[in-house]
PDB file of C-alpha atoms in Angstrom:
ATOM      1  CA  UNK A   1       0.000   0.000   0.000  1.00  0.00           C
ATOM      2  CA  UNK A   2       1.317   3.384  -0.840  1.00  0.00           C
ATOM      3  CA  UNK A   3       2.137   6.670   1.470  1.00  0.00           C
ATOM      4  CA  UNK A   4       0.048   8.760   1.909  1.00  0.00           C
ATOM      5  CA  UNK A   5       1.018  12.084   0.126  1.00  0.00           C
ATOM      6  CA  UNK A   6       2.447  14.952   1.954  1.00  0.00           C
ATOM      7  CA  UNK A   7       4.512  18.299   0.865  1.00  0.00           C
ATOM      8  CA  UNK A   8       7.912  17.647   1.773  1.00  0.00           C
ATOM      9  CA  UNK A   9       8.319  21.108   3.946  1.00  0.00           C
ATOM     10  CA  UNK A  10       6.137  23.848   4.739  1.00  0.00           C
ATOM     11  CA  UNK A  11       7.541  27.335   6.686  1.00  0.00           C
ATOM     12  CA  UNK A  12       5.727  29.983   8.358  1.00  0.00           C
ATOM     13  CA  UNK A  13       6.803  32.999  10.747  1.00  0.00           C
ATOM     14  CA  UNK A  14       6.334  32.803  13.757  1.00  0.00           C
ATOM     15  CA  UNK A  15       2.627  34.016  14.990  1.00  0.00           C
ATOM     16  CA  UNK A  16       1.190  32.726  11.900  1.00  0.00           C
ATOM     17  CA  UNK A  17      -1.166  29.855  10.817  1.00  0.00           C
ATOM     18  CA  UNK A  18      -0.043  27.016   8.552  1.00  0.00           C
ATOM     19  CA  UNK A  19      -1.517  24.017   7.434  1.00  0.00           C
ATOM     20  CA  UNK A  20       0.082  20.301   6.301  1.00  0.00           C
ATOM     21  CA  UNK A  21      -2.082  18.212   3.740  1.00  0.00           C
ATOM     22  CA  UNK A  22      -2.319  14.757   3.757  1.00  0.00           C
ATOM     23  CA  UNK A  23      -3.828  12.739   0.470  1.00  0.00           C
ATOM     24  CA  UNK A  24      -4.314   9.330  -0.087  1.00  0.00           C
ATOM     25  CA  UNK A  25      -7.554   7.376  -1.531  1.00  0.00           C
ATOM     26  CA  UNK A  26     -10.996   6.076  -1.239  1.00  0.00           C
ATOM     27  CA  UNK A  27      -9.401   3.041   0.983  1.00  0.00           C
ATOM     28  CA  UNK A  28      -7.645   4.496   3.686  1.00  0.00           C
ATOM     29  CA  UNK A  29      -8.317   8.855   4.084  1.00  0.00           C
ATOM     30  CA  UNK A  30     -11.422   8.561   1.754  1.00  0.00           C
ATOM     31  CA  UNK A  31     -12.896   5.851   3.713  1.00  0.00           C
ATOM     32  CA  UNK A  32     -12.525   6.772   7.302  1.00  0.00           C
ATOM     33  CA  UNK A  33     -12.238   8.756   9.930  1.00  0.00           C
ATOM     34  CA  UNK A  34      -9.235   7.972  11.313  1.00  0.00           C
ATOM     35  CA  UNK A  35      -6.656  10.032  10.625  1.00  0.00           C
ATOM     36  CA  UNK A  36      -3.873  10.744  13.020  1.00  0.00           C
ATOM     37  CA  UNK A  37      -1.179  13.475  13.068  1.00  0.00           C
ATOM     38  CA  UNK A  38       2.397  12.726  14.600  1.00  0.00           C
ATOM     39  CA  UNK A  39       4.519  15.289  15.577  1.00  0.00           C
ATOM     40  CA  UNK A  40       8.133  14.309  15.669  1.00  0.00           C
ATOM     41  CA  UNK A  41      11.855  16.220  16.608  1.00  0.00           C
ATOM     42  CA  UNK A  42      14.722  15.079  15.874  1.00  0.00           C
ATOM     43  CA  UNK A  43      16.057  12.079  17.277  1.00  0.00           C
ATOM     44  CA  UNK A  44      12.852  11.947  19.328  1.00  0.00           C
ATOM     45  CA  UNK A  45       9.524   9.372  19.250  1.00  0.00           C
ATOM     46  CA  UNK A  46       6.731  10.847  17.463  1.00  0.00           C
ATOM     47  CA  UNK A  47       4.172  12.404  19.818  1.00  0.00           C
ATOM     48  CA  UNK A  48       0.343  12.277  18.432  1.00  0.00           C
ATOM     49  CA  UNK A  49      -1.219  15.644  18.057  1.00  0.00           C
ATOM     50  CA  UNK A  50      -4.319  14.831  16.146  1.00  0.00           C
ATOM     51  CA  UNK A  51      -6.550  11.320  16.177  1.00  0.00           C
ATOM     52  CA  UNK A  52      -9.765  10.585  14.345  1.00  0.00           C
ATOM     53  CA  UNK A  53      -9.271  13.638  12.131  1.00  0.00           C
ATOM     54  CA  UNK A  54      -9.744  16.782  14.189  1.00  0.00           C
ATOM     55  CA  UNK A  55      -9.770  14.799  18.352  1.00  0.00           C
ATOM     56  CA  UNK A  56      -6.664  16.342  20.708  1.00  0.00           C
ATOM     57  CA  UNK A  57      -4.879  14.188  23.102  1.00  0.00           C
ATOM     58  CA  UNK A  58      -4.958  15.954  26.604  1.00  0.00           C
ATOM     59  CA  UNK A  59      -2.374  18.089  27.325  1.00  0.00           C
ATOM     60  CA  UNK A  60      -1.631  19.063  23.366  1.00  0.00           C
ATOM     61  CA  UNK A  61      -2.289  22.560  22.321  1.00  0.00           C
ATOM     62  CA  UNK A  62      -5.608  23.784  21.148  1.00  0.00           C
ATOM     63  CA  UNK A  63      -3.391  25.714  18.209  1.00  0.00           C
ATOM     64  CA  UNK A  64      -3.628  22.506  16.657  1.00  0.00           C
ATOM     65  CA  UNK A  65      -6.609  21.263  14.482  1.00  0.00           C
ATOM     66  CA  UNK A  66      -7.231  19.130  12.099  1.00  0.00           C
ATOM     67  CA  UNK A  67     -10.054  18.704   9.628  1.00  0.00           C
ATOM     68  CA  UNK A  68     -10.677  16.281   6.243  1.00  0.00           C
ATOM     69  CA  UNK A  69     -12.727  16.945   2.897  1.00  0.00           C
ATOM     70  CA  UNK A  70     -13.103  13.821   0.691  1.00  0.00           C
ATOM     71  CA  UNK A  71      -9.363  11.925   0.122  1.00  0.00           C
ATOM     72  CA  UNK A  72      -7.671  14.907   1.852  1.00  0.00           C
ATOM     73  CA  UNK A  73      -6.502  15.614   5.521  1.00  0.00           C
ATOM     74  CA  UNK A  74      -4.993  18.744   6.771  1.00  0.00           C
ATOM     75  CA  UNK A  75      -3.136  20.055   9.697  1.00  0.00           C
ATOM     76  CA  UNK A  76      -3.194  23.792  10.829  1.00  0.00           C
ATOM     77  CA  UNK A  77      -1.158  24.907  13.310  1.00  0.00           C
ATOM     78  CA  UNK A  78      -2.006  28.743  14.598  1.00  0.00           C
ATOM     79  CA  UNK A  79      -0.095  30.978  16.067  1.00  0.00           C
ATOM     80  CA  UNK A  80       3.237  28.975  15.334  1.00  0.00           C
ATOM     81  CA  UNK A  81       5.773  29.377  17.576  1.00  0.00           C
ATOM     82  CA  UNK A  82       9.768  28.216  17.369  1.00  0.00           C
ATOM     83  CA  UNK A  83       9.158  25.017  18.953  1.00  0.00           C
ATOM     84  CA  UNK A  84       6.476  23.734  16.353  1.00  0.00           C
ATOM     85  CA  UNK A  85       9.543  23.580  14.114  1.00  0.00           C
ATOM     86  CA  UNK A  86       9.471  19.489  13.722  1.00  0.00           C
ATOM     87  CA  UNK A  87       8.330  16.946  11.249  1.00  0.00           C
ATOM     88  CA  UNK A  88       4.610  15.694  11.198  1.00  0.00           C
ATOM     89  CA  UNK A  89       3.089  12.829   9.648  1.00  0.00           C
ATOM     90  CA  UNK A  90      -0.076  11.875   8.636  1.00  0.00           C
ATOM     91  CA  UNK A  91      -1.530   7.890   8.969  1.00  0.00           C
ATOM     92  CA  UNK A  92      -5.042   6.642   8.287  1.00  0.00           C
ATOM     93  CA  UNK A  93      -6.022   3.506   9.423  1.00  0.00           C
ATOM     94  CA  UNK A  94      -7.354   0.934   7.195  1.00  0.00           C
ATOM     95  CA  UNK A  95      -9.171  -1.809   6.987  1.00  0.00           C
ATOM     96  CA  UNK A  96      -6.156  -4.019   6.760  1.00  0.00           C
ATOM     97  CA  UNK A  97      -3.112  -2.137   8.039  1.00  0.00           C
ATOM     98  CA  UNK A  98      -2.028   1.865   9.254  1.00  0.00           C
ATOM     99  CA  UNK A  99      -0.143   3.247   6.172  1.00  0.00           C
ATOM    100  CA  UNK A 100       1.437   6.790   7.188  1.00  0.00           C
ATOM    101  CA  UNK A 101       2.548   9.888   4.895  1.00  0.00           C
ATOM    102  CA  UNK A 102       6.061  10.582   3.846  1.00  0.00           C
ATOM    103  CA  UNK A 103       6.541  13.361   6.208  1.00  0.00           C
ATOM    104  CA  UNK A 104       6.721  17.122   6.375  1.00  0.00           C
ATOM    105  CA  UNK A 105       9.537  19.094   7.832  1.00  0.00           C
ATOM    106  CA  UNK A 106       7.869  22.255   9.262  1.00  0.00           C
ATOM    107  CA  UNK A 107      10.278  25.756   9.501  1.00  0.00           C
ATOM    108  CA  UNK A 108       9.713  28.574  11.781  1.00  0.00           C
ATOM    109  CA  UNK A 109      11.382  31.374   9.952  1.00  0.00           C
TER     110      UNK A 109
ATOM    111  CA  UNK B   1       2.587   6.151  33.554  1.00  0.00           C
ATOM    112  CA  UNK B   2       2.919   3.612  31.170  1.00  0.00           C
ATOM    113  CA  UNK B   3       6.443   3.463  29.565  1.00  0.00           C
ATOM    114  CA  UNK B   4       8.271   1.247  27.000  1.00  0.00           C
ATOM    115  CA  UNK B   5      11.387   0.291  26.353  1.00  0.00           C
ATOM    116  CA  UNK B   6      12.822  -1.565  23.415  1.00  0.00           C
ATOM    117  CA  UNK B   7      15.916  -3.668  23.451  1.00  0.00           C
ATOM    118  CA  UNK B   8      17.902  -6.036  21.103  1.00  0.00           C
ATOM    119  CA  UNK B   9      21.106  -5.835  18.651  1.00  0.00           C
ATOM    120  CA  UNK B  10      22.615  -3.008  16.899  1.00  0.00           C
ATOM    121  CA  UNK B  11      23.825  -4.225  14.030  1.00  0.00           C
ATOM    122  CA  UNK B  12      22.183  -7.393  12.439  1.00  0.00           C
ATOM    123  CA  UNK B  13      23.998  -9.445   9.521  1.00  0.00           C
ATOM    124  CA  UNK B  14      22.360  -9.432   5.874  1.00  0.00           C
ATOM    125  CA  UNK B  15      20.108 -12.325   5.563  1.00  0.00           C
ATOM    126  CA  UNK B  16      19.829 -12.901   9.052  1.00  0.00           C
ATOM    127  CA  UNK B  17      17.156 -12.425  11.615  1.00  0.00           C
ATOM    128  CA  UNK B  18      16.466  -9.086  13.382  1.00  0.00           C
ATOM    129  CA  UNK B  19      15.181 -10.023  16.722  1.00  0.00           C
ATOM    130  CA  UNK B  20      13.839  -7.078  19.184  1.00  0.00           C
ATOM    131  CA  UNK B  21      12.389  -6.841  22.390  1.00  0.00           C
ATOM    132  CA  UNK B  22       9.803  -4.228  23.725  1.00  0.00           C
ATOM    133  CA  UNK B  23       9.094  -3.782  27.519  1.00  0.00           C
ATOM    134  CA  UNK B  24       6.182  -2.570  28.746  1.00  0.00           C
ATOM    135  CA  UNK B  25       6.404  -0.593  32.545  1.00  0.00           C
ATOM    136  CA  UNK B  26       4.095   1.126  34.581  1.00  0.00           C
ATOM    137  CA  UNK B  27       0.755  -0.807  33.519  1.00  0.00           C
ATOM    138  CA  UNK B  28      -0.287  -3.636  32.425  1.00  0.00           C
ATOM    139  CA  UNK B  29       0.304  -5.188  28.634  1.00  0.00           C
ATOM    140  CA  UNK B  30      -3.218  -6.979  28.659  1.00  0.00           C
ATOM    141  CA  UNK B  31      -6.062  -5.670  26.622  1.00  0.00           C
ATOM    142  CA  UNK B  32      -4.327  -3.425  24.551  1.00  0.00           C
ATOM    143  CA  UNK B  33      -2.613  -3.561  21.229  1.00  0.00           C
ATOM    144  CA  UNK B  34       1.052  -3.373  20.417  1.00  0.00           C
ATOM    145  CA  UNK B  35       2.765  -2.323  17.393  1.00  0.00           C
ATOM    146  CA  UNK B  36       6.016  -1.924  16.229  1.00  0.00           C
ATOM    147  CA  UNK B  37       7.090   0.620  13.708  1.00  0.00           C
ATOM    148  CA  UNK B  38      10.089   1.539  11.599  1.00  0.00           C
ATOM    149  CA  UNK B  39      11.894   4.628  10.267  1.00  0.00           C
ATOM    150  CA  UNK B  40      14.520   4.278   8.050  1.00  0.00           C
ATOM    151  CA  UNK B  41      17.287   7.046   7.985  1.00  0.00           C
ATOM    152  CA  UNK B  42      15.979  10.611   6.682  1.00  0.00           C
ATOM    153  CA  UNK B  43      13.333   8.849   5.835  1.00  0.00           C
ATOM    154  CA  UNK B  44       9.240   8.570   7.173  1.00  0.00           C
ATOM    155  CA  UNK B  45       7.679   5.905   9.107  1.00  0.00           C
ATOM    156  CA  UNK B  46       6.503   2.713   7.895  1.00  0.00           C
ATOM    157  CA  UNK B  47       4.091   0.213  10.240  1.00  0.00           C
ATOM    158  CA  UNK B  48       4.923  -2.992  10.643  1.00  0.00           C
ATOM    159  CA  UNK B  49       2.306  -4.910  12.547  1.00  0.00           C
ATOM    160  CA  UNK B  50       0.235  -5.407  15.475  1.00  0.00           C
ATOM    161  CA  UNK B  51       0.267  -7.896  18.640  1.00  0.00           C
ATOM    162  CA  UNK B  52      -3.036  -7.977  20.459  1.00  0.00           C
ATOM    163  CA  UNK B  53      -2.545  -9.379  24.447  1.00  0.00           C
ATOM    164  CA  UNK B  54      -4.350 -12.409  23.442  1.00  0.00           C
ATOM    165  CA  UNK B  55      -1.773 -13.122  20.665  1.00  0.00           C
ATOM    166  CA  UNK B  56      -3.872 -11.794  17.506  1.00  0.00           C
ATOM    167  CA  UNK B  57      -1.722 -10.226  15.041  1.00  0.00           C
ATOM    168  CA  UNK B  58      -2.072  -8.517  11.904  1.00  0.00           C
ATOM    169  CA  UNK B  59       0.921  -7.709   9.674  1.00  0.00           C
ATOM    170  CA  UNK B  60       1.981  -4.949   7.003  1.00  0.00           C
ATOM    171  CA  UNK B  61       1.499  -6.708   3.597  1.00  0.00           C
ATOM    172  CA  UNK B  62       4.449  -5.510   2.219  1.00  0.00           C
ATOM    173  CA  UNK B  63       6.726  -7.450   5.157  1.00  0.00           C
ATOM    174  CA  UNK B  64       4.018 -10.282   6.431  1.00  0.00           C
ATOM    175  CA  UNK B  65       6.028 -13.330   4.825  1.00  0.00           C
ATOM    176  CA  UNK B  66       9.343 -12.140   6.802  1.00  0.00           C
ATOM    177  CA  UNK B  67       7.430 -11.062  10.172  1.00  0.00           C
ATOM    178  CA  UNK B  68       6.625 -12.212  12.921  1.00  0.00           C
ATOM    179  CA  UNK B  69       4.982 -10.704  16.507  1.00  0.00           C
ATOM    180  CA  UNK B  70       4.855 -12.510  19.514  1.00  0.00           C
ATOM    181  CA  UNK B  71       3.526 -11.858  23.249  1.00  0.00           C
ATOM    182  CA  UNK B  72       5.063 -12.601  26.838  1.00  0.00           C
ATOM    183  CA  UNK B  73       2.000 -11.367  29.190  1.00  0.00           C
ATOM    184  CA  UNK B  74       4.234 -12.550  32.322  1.00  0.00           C
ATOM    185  CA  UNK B  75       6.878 -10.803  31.624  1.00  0.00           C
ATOM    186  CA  UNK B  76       4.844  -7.580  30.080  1.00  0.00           C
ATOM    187  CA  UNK B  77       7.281  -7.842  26.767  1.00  0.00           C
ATOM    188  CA  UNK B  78       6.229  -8.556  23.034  1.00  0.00           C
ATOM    189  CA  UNK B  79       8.767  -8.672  20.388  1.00  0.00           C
ATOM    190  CA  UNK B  80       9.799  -8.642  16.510  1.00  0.00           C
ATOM    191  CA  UNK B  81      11.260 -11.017  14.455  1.00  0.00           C
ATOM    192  CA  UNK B  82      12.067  -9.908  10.659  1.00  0.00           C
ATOM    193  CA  UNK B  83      13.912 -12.789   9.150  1.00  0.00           C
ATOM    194  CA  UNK B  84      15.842 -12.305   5.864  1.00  0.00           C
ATOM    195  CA  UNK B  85      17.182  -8.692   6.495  1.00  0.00           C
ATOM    196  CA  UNK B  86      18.942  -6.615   3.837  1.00  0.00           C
ATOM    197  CA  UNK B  87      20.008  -3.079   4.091  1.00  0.00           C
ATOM    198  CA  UNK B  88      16.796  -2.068   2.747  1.00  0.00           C
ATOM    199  CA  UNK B  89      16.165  -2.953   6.861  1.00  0.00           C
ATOM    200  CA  UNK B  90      18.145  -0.400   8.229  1.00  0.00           C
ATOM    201  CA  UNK B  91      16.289   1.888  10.215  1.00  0.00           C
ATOM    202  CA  UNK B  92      15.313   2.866  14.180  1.00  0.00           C
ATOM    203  CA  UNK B  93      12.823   0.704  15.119  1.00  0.00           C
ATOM    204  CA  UNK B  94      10.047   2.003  17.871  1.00  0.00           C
ATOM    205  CA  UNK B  95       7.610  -0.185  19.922  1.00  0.00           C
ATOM    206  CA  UNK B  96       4.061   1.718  20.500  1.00  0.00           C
ATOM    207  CA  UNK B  97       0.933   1.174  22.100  1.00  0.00           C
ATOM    208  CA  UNK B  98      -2.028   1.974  20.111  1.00  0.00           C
ATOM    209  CA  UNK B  99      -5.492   3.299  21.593  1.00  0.00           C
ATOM    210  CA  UNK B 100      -8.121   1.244  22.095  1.00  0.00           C
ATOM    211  CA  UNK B 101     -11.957   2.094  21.773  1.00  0.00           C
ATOM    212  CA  UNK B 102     -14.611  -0.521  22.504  1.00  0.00           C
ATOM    213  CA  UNK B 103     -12.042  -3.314  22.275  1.00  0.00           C
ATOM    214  CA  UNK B 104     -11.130  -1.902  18.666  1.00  0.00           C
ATOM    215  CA  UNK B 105      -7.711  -0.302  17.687  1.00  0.00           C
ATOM    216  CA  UNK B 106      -7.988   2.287  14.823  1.00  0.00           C
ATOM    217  CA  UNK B 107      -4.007   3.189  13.996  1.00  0.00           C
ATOM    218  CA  UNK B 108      -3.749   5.989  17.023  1.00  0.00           C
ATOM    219  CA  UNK B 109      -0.762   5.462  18.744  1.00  0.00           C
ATOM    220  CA  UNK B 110      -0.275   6.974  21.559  1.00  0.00           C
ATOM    221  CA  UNK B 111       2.644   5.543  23.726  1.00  0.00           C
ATOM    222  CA  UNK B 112       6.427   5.263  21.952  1.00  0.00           C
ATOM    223  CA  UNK B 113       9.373   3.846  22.942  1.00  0.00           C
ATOM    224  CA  UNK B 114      12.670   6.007  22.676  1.00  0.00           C
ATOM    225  CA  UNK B 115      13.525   3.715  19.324  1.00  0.00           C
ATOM    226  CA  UNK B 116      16.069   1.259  18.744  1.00  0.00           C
ATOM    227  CA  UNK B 117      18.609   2.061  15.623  1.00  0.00           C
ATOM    228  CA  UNK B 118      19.211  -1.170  14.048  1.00  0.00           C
ATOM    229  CA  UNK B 119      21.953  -1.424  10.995  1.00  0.00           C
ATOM    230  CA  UNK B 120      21.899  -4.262   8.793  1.00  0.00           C
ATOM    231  CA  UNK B 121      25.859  -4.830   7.634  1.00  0.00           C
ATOM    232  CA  UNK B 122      28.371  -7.648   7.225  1.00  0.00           C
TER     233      UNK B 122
END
């Protein structure tokens, strides 16, 4: 099963909004509502941020969200501040297997 | 809280058998599900399969014929075994616990390991 498609960076100032797609098909984003969003720095575990496509995990920011139309998934992050700067993936669950994205390497200019 | 801790060889020969170890501490390993997860160098993260306490599995398709999961409830460990390993197997390997709802797991997880950076190399 293929990644899930994600831009390979995205950069934003800080105090600013951003947001991360995430596309994949009718089988895995298309079909369900269970997306998640990983937040991972370097040499670190990834931490989730976002489960079943817009739910936070206590204790992580409410500048997070997360929303889906169709095959598509996004991420916005508001108000981004220096220690957003990270990589985040997307993953869907399917009916088989969890396939992830490739990754996106956020900058905080 | 619940912490885990994977364990196991560094550096793995090519066509041998990777063999890790993931330890689960401050709860219980019982009626949850327990994945492990790979990340090769630079590179994103790729699922490998599932262990349910009972000893279900389910496997990535793409690695099922060289996997295998297995479940020690007494000692609160489950482990990996990838047989066959090439380079293509290089990466840092992380044990997770994935969120359960109803008695059904839907790909959140949301316990990691630290990771475990295994090299495959003669």
């Amino acid at each position: 099963q293929s990644a899930l498609t994600q831009p390979a960076s995205v950069s934003g100032s800080p105090g600013q909004s951003i947001t991360i797609s995430c596309t994949g098909i009718a089988s895995d984003v298309g079909g369900y509502n269970y997306v998640s969003w990983y937040q991972q720095h370097p040499g670190k575990a990834p931490k989730v941020m976002i489960y079943d496509v817009r739910k936070r995990p206590s204790g992580v920011s409410n500048r997070f969200s997360g929303s889906k139309s169709g095959k598509t998934a996004s991420l916005t992050i508001s108000g981004l501040q220096a220690e957003d700067e990270a990589d985040y993936y997307c993953s869907s669950y399917t009916a088989s297997n969890v396939v992830f994205g490739g990754g996106t390497k956020l900058t905080v200019l | 809280q619940v912490r885990l801790q994977e364990s196991g060889p560094g550096l793995v020969k090519p066509s041998e058998t990777l063999s890790l170890t993931c330890t689960v501490s401050g709860g219980s390993i019982t009626s949850y599900f327990w994945s492990w997860i790979r990340q090769p160098p630079g590179k994103g993260l790729e699922w490998i399969g599932y262990i349910y306490s009972s000893g279900s599995t389910n496997y990535n398709p793409s690695l099922k014929s060289r996997i295998t999961i297995s479940v020690d409830t007494s000692k609160n460990q489950f482990s990996l075994k990838l047989s066959s390993v090439t380079a293509a197997d290089t990466a840092v390997y992380y044990c997770a616990r994935e969120k359960v709802r109803d008695g059904y797991n839907f790909g959140v997880f949301d316990i990691w390991g630290q990771g475990t950076k295994v090299t495959v190399s003669s």
